[in-house]
Coordinates of C-alpha atoms in Angstrom, one line a residue:
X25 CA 107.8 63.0 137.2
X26 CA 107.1 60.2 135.2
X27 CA 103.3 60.8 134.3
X28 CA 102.5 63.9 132.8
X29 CA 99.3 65.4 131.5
X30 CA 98.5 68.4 129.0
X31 CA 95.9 69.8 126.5
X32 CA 95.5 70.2 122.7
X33 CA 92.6 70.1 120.3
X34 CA 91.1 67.8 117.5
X35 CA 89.2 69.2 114.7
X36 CA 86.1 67.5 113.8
X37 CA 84.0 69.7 110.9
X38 CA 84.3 73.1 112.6
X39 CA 84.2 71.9 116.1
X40 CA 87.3 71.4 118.4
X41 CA 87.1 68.5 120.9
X42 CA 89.4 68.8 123.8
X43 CA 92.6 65.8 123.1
X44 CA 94.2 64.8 126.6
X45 CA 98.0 64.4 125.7
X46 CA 98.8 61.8 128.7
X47 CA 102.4 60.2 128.4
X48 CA 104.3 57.8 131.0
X49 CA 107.8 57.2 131.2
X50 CA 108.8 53.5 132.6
X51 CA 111.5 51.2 132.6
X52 CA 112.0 48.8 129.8
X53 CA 113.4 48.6 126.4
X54 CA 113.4 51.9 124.2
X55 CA 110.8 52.3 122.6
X56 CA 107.5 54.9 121.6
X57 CA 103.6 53.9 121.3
X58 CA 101.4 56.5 120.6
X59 CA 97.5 55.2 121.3
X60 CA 94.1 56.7 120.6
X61 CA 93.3 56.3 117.4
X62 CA 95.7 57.8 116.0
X63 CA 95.8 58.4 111.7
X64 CA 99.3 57.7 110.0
X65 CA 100.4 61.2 110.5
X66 CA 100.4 61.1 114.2
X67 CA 101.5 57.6 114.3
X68 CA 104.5 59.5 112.4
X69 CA 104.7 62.1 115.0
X70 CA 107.5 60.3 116.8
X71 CA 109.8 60.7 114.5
X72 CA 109.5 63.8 114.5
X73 CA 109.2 64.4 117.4
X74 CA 112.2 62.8 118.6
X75 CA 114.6 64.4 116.2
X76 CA 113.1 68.0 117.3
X77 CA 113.8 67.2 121.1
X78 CA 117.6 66.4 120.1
X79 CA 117.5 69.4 117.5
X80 CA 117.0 71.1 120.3
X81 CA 119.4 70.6 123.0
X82 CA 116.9 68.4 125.2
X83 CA 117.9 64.7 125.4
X84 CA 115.1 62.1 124.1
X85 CA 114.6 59.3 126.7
X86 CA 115.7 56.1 126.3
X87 CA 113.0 54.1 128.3
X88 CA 109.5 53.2 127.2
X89 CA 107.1 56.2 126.7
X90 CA 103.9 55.6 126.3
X91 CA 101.6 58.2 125.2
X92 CA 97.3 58.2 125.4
X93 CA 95.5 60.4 123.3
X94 CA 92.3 60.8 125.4
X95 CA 89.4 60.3 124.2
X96 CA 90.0 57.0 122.8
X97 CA 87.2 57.1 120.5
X98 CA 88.0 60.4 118.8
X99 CA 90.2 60.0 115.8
X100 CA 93.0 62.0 115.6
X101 CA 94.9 62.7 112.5
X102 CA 97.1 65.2 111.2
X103 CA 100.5 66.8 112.5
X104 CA 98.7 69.2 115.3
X105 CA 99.6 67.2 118.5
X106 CA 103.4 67.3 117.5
X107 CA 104.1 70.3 120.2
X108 CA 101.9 68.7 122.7
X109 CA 103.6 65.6 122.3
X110 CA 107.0 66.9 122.7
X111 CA 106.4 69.1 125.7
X112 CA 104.6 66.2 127.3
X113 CA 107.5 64.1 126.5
X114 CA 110.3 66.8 128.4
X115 CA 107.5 67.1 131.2
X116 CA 107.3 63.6 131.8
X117 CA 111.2 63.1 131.8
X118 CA 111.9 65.6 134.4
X119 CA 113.6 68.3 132.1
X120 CA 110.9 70.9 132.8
X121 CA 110.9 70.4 136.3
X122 CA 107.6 70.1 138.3
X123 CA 105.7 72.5 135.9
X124 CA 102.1 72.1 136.0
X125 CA 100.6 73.3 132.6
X126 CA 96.9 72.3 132.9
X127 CA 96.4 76.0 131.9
X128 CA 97.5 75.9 128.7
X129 CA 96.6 74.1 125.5
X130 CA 99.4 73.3 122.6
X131 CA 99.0 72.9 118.8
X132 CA 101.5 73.1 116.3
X133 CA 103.6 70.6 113.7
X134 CA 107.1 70.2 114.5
X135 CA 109.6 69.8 111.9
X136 CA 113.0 67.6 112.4
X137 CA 115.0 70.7 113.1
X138 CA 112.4 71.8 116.1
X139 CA 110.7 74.4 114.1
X140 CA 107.1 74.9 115.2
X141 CA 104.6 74.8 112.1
X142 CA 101.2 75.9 111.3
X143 CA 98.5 73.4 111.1
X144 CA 95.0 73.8 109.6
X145 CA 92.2 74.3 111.3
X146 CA 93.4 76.3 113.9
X147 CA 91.1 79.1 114.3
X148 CA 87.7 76.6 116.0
X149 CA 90.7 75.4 118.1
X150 CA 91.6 79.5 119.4
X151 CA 88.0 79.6 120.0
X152 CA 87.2 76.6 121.7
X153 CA 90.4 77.1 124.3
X154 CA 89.5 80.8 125.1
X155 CA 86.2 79.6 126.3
X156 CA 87.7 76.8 129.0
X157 CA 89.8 79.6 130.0
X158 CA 93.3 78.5 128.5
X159 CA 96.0 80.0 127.3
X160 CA 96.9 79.2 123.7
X161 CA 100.4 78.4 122.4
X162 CA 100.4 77.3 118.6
X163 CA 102.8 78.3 115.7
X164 CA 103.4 81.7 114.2
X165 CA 102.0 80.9 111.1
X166 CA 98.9 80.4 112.6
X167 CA 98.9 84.0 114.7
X168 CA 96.7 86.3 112.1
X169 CA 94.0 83.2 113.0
X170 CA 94.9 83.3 116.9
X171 CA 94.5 86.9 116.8
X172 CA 90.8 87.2 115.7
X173 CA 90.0 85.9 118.8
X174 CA 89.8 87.8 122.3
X175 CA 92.1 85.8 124.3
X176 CA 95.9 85.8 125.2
X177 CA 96.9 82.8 122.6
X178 CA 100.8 83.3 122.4
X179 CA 103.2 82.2 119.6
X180 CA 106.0 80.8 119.0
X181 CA 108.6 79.6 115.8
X182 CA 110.6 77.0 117.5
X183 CA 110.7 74.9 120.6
X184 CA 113.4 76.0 122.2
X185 CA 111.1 79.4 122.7
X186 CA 108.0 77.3 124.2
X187 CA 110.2 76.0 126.6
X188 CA 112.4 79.1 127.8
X189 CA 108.5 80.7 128.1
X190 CA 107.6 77.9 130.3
X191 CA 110.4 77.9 132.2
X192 CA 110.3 81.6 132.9
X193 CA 113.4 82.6 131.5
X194 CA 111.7 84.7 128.4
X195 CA 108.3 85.6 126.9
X196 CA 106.7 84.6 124.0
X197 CA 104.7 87.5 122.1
X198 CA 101.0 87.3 122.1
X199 CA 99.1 86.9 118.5
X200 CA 97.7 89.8 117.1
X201 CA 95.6 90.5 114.3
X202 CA 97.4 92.4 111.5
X203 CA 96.1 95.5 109.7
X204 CA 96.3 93.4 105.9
X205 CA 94.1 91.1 107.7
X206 CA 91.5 93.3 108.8
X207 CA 91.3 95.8 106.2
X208 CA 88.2 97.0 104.0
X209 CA 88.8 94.5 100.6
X210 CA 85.0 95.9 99.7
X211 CA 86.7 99.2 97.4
X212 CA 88.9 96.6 96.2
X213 CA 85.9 94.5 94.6
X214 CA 83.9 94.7 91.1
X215 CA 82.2 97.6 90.9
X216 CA 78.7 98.1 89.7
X217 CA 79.5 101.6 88.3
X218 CA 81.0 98.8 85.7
X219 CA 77.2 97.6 84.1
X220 CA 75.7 99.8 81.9
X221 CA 71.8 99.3 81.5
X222 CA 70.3 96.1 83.2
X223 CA 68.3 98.3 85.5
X224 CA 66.2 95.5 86.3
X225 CA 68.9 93.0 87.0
X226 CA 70.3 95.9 88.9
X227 CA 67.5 96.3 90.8
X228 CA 67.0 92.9 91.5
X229 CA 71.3 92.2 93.1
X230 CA 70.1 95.4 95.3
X231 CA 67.4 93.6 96.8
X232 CA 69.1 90.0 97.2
X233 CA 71.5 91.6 99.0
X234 CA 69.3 93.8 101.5
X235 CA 67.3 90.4 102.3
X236 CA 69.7 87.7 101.8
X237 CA 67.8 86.2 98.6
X238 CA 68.6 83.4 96.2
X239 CA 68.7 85.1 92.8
X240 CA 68.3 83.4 89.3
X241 CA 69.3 85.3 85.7
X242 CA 67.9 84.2 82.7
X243 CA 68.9 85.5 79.1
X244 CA 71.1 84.8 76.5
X245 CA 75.0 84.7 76.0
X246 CA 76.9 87.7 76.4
X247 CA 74.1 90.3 78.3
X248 CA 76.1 90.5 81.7
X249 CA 75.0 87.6 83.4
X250 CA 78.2 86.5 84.8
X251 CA 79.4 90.3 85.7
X252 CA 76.7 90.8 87.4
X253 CA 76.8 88.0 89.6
X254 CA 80.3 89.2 90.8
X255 CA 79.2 92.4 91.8
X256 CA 76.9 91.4 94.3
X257 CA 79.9 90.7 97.2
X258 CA 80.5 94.2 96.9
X259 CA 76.9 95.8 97.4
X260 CA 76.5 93.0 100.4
X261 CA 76.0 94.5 104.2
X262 CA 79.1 94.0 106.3
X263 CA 79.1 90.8 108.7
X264 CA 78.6 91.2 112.4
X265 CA 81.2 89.4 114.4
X266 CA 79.8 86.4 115.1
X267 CA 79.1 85.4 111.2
X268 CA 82.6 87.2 110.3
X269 CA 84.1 84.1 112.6
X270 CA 81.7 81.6 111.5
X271 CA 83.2 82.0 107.8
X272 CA 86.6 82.6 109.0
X273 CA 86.3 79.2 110.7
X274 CA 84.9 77.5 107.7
X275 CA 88.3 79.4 105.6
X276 CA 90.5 78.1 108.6
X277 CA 89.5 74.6 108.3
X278 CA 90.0 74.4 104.6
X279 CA 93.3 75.5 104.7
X280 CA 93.2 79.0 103.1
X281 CA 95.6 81.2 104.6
X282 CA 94.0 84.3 105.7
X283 CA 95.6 87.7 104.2
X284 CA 96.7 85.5 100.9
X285 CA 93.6 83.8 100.0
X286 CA 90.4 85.5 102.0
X287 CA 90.0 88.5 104.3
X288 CA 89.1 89.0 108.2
X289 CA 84.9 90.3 107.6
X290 CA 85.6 89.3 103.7
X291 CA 82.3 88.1 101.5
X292 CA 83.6 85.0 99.8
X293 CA 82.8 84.5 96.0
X294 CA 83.1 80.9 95.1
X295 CA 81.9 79.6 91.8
X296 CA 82.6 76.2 90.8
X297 CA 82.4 74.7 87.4
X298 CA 79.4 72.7 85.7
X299 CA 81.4 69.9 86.0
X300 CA 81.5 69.5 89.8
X301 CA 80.5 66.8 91.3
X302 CA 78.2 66.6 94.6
X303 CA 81.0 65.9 96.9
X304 CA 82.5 68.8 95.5
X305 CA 79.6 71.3 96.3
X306 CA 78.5 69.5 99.3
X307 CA 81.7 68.1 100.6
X308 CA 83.0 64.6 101.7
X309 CA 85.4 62.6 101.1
X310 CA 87.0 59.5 104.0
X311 CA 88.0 62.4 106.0
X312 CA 84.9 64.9 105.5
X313 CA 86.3 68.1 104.1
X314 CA 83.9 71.2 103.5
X315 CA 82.4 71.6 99.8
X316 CA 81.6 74.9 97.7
X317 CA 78.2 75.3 99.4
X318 CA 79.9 75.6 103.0
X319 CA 83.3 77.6 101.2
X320 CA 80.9 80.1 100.3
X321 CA 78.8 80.3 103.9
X322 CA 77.8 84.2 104.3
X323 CA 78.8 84.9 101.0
X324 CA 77.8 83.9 96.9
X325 CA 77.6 80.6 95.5
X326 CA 77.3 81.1 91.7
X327 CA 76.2 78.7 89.5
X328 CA 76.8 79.6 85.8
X329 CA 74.8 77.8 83.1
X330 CA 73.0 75.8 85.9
X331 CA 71.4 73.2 83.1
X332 CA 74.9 72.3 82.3
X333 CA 74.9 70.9 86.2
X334 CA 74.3 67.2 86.4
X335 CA 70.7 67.3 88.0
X336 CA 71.4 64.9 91.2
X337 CA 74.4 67.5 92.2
X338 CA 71.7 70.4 91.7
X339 CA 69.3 68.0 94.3
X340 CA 71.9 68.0 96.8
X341 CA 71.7 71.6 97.6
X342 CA 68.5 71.5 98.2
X343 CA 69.2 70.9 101.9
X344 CA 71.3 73.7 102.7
X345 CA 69.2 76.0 100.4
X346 CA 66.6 75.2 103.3
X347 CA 68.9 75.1 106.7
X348 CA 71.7 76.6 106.3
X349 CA 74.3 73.5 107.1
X350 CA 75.3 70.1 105.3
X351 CA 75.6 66.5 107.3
X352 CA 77.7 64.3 106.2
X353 CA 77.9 60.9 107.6
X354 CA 80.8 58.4 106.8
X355 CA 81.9 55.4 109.1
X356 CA 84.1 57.5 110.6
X357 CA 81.5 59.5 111.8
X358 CA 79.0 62.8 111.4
X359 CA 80.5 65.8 110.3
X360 CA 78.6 69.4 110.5
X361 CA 79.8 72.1 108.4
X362 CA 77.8 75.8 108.0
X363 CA 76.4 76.4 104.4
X364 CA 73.6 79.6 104.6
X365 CA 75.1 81.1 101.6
X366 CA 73.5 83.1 98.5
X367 CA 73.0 81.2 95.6
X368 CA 73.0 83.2 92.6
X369 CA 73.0 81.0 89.4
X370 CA 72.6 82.2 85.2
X371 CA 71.7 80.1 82.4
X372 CA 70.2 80.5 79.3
X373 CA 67.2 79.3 77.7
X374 CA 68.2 77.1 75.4
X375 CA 71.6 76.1 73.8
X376 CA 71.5 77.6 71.1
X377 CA 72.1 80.9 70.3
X378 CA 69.7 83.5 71.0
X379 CA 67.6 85.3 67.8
X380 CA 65.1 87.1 69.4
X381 CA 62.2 85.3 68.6
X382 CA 59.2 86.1 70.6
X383 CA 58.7 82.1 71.0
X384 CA 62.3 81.9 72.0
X385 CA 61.2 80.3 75.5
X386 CA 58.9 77.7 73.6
X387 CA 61.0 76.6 71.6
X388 CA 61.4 72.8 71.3
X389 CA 64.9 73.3 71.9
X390 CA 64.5 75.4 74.8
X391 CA 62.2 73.2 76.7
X392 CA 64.8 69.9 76.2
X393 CA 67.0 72.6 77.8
X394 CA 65.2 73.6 80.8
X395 CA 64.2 70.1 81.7
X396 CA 67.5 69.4 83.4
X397 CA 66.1 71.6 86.3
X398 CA 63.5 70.3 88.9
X399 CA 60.8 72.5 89.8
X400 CA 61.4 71.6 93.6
X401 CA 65.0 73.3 93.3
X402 CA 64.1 76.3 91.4
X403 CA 61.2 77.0 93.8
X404 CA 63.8 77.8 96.4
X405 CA 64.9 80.5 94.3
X406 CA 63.1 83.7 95.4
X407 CA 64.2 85.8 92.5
X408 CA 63.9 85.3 88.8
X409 CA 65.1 88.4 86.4
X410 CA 65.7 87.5 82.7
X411 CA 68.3 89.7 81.4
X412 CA 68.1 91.0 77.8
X413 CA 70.5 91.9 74.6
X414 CA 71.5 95.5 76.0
X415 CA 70.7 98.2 73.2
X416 CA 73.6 99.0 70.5
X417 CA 73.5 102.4 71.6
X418 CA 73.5 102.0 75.1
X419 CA 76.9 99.6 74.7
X420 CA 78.7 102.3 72.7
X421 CA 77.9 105.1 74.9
X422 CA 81.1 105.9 77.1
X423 CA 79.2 107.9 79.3
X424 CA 76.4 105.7 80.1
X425 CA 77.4 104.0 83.7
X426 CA 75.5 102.5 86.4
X427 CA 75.2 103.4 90.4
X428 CA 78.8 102.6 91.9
X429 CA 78.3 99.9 94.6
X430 CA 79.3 102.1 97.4
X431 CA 76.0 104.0 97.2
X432 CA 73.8 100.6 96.7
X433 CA 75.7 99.1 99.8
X434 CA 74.3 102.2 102.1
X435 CA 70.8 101.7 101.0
X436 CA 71.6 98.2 101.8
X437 CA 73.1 98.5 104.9
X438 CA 69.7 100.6 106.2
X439 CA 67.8 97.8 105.0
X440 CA 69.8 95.6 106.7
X441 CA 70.1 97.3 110.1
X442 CA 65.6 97.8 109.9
X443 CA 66.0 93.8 109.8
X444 CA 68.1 93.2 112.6
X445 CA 66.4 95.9 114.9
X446 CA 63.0 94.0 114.0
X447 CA 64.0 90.7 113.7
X448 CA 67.4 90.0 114.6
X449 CA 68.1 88.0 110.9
X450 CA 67.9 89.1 107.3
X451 CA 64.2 88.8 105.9
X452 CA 65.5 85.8 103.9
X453 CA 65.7 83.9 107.1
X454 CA 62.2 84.6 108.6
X455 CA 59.9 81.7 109.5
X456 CA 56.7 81.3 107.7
X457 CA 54.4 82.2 111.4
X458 CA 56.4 85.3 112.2
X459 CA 56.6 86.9 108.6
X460 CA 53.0 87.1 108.5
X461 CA 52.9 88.7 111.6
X462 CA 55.5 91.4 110.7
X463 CA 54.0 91.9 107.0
X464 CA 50.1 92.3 108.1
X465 CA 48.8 92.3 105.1
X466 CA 45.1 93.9 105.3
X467 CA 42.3 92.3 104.1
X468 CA 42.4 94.1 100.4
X469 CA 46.2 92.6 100.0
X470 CA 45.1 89.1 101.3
X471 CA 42.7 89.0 98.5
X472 CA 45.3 90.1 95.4
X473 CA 47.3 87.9 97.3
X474 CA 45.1 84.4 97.1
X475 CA 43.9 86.3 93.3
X476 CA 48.1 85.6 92.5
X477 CA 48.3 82.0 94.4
X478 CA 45.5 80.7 92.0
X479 CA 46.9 82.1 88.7
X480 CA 50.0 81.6 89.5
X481 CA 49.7 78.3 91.3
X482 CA 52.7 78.9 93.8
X483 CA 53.2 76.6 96.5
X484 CA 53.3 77.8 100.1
X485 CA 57.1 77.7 100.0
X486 CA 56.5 80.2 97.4
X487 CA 53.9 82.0 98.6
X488 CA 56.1 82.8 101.1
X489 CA 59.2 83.5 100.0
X490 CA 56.8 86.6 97.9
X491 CA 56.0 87.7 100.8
X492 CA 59.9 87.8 102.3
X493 CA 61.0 90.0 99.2
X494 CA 58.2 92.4 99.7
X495 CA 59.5 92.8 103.0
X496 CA 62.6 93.4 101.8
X497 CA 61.3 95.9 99.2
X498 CA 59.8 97.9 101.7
X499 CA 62.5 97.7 104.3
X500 CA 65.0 99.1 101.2
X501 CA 62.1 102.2 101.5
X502 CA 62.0 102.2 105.1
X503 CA 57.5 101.8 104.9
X504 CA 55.4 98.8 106.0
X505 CA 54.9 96.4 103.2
X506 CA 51.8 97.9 100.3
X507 CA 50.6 96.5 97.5
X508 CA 53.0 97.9 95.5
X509 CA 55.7 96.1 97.0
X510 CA 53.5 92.5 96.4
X511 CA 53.3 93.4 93.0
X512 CA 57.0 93.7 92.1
X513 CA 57.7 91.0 94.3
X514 CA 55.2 88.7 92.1
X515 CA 56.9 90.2 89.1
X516 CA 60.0 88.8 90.5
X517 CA 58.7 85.4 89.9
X518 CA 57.4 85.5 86.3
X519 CA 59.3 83.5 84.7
X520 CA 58.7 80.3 87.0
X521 CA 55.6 79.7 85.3
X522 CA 57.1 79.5 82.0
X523 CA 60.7 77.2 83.4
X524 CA 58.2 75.2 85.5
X525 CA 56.0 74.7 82.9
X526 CA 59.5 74.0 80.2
X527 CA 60.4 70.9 83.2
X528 CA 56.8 69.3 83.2
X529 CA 56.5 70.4 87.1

């Protein structure tokens, strides 16, 4: 056979294109041309490839061998069709005998010796081949990824065992998911039993975590700001399967090894410094790579001392903050990466440091402060808690300690489960048309209600974002939504009046 024909997989954003590996053997002077678009790294891949086919007992042919990477269009970079390539290549020469493998699908990087190497990105890849019904062979490095999904993908560490499998002469083993992966990281996280007094920054994680709720702190240095902002992973509900693999996906294609740097079912906790700039949140680069803001999908994004962020990065999240996913188009093309992630940010009021003044938020000082926000960005934030000095006496007392996490995360998770019994999402994610219908406010509520709009002057996004964390209030109760539940809700944005007014918006 001098025309042979196999499978493998791109990666473009999370997606995984199908790649036709197609290579022809014919007469003429020795040579390899790899065509496709292909980056350096696969242009490279002869190389490789040839000294792993010696390496490994096979003889390279010495004839023209041309190889197509199908579609044409598609760029294709990286060191993933390396297998592919070299199986094609013993297919095509007639040392694998008539084989037909339009069944299976090959990714992996081969090194000089013929050892098979993990790649990045593997995991959309796994996915994408167990639906078209093909079986999987990639590197064993990559099997903890393999084996989170339902499928058959096998393994292998060098060539010589992809062949003998092939062949029939032995078996390769089939990826499975190991118990470090999949454990329960949530005992291993900060604790709440940790923060002593903040009941109403307390109060306020518990109910950004039961709806899904962006959550803003306010107050000077040193009240907990930070610590509390960590605690929230731990008091989250536990992913279903379908968002468990959307953020392993997002992990995979980053290149974060999963048992070493992230957990299978893991909440992810990214905060990024003041200094980032928007390709860093957002992502980007030539070859689009995911940002902060899609690191952290289905888990926190915190922002500490927000004014300290350059104002256009702040604008750029404004998208996600609304959709859930970031575009980014470069001549290369459009990439697509998930971003519905918790933003929880902290800042202070001013620069300076704080005295206690009752003025403290009028202050001249304060107000240049607070005018490197836009009212547009802070309006997506449903919740805004200011957190105070905490009382001498409460900070000495070593018996004064706060709900463990274990005990929020059940209330939490009853919340939760009312939500997707009723809904199907997390109240955070409710459209305007169907959230009134499920709060049903009666007429004496609609009133206070349009009383608050007026005095408050909140905008409709606002309005209903008020109405989303009374629904949550009341879900963490398990009652329809009262007026009780509007009220704390409204309390939850008191201090937008006073930053909005602080940023002239």
């Amino acid at each position: 056979m001098s025309l042979a024909t196999i499978y493998s997989r791109a990666r473009v954003g999370v997606d995984s294109p199908l790649v036709t590996v197609e290579t022809h053997i014919s007469n003429g002077l020795p040579a390899l041309n790899i065509v496709g678009l292909p980056e350096a790294a696969v242009r490279e891949a002869k190389d490789r490839v040839r000294s792993a086919i010696q390496n490994s007992h096979f003889e390279f042919p010495t004839q023209r061998i041309t190889i197509n990477l199908a579609p044409a269009d598609l760029p294709k970079e990286g060191g993933r069709y390396d297998l592919a390539i070299a199986i094609s290549i013993l297919l095509a020469s007639g040392q694998l005998g008539d084989l037909q493998l339009r069944q299976y699908e090959f990714l992996g990087e081969l090194s000089l010796a013929g050892d098979v190497r993990a790649i990045t990105g593997l995991l959309p890849s796994a996915v994408a081949c167990a639906k078209a019904s093909r079986q999987l062979i990639c590197s064993s490095g990559n099997e903890q990824e393999a084996g989170l999904v339902e499928s058959d993908a096998l393994h292998a560490n060098v060539l010589t065992q992809v062949t003998s499998h092939l062949l029939g002469q032995s078996k390769l083993p089939v990826c499975e998911l190991s118990r470090n992966a999949c454990e329960d990281v949530s005992r291993q996280l900060p604790d709440m039993a940790d923060v002593k007094g903040q009941y109403q920054a307390r109060r306020a994680l518990e109910v950004a975590a039961a709806g899904g709720h962006n959550l803003l702190f306010v107050g000077p240095p040193g009240t907990g700001k930070t610590m509390l902002a960590s605690r929230l992973p731990g008091i989250m509900p536990k992913m279903i399967e379908k968002e468990a693999l959307e953020v392993a996906a997002v992990q995979s294609v980053s290149g974060r090894k999963m048992g070493h740097d992230w957990f299978w079912s893991q909440r992810i906790f990214r905060s990024p410094h003041h200094s980032s700039s928007a390709a860093a949140l957002v992502g980007g680069g030539s070859i689009p790579k995911p940002g902060e803001a899609s690191l952290a999908h289905r888990g926190v994004l915190f922002l500490d001392e927000l004014p300290e962020f350059d104002r256009k990065v702040l604008e750029v999240l404004r998208e996600p903050l609304e959709n859930g996913e970031i575009h980014l188009s470069r001549a290369r093309g459009q990439v697509s990466y998930p971003a519905r992630f918790q933003l929880v940010a902290a800042m202070n009021a001013s620069n300076e440091a704080y005295k206690g003044e009752q003025d403290y938020y009028q202050s001249q000082a304060s107000q240049k402060y607070l005018k490197k926000l836009s009212a547009p960005f802070l309006d997506r934030i449903d919740l805004h808690v200011e957190v105070p000095p905490l009382p001498s006496n409460l900070l000495v007392d070593q018996n004064e300690s706060g709900e463990p996490s274990k005990l929020i995360r059940q209330r939490v998770e009853l919340a939760v489960s009312r939500q997707r019994t009723r809904q199907g999402v997390q109240n955070a994610l409710l459209s305007g048309r169907k959230l009134e219908l499920i709060c049903n406010l009666n007429e004496g509520d609609k009133v206070f209600m349009q009383q608050a709009l007026e005095k408050l002057k909140l905008s409709a996004r606002a309005y209903h974002r008020v109405l989303k964390v009374a629904l949550t209030l009341a879900d963490l109760e398990g009652v329809d939504v009262a007026r009780k539940h509007l009220m704390e809700s409204l309390g939850y944005r008191k201090m937008e009046k006073l930053l909005t007014k602080a940023i002239g918006g």
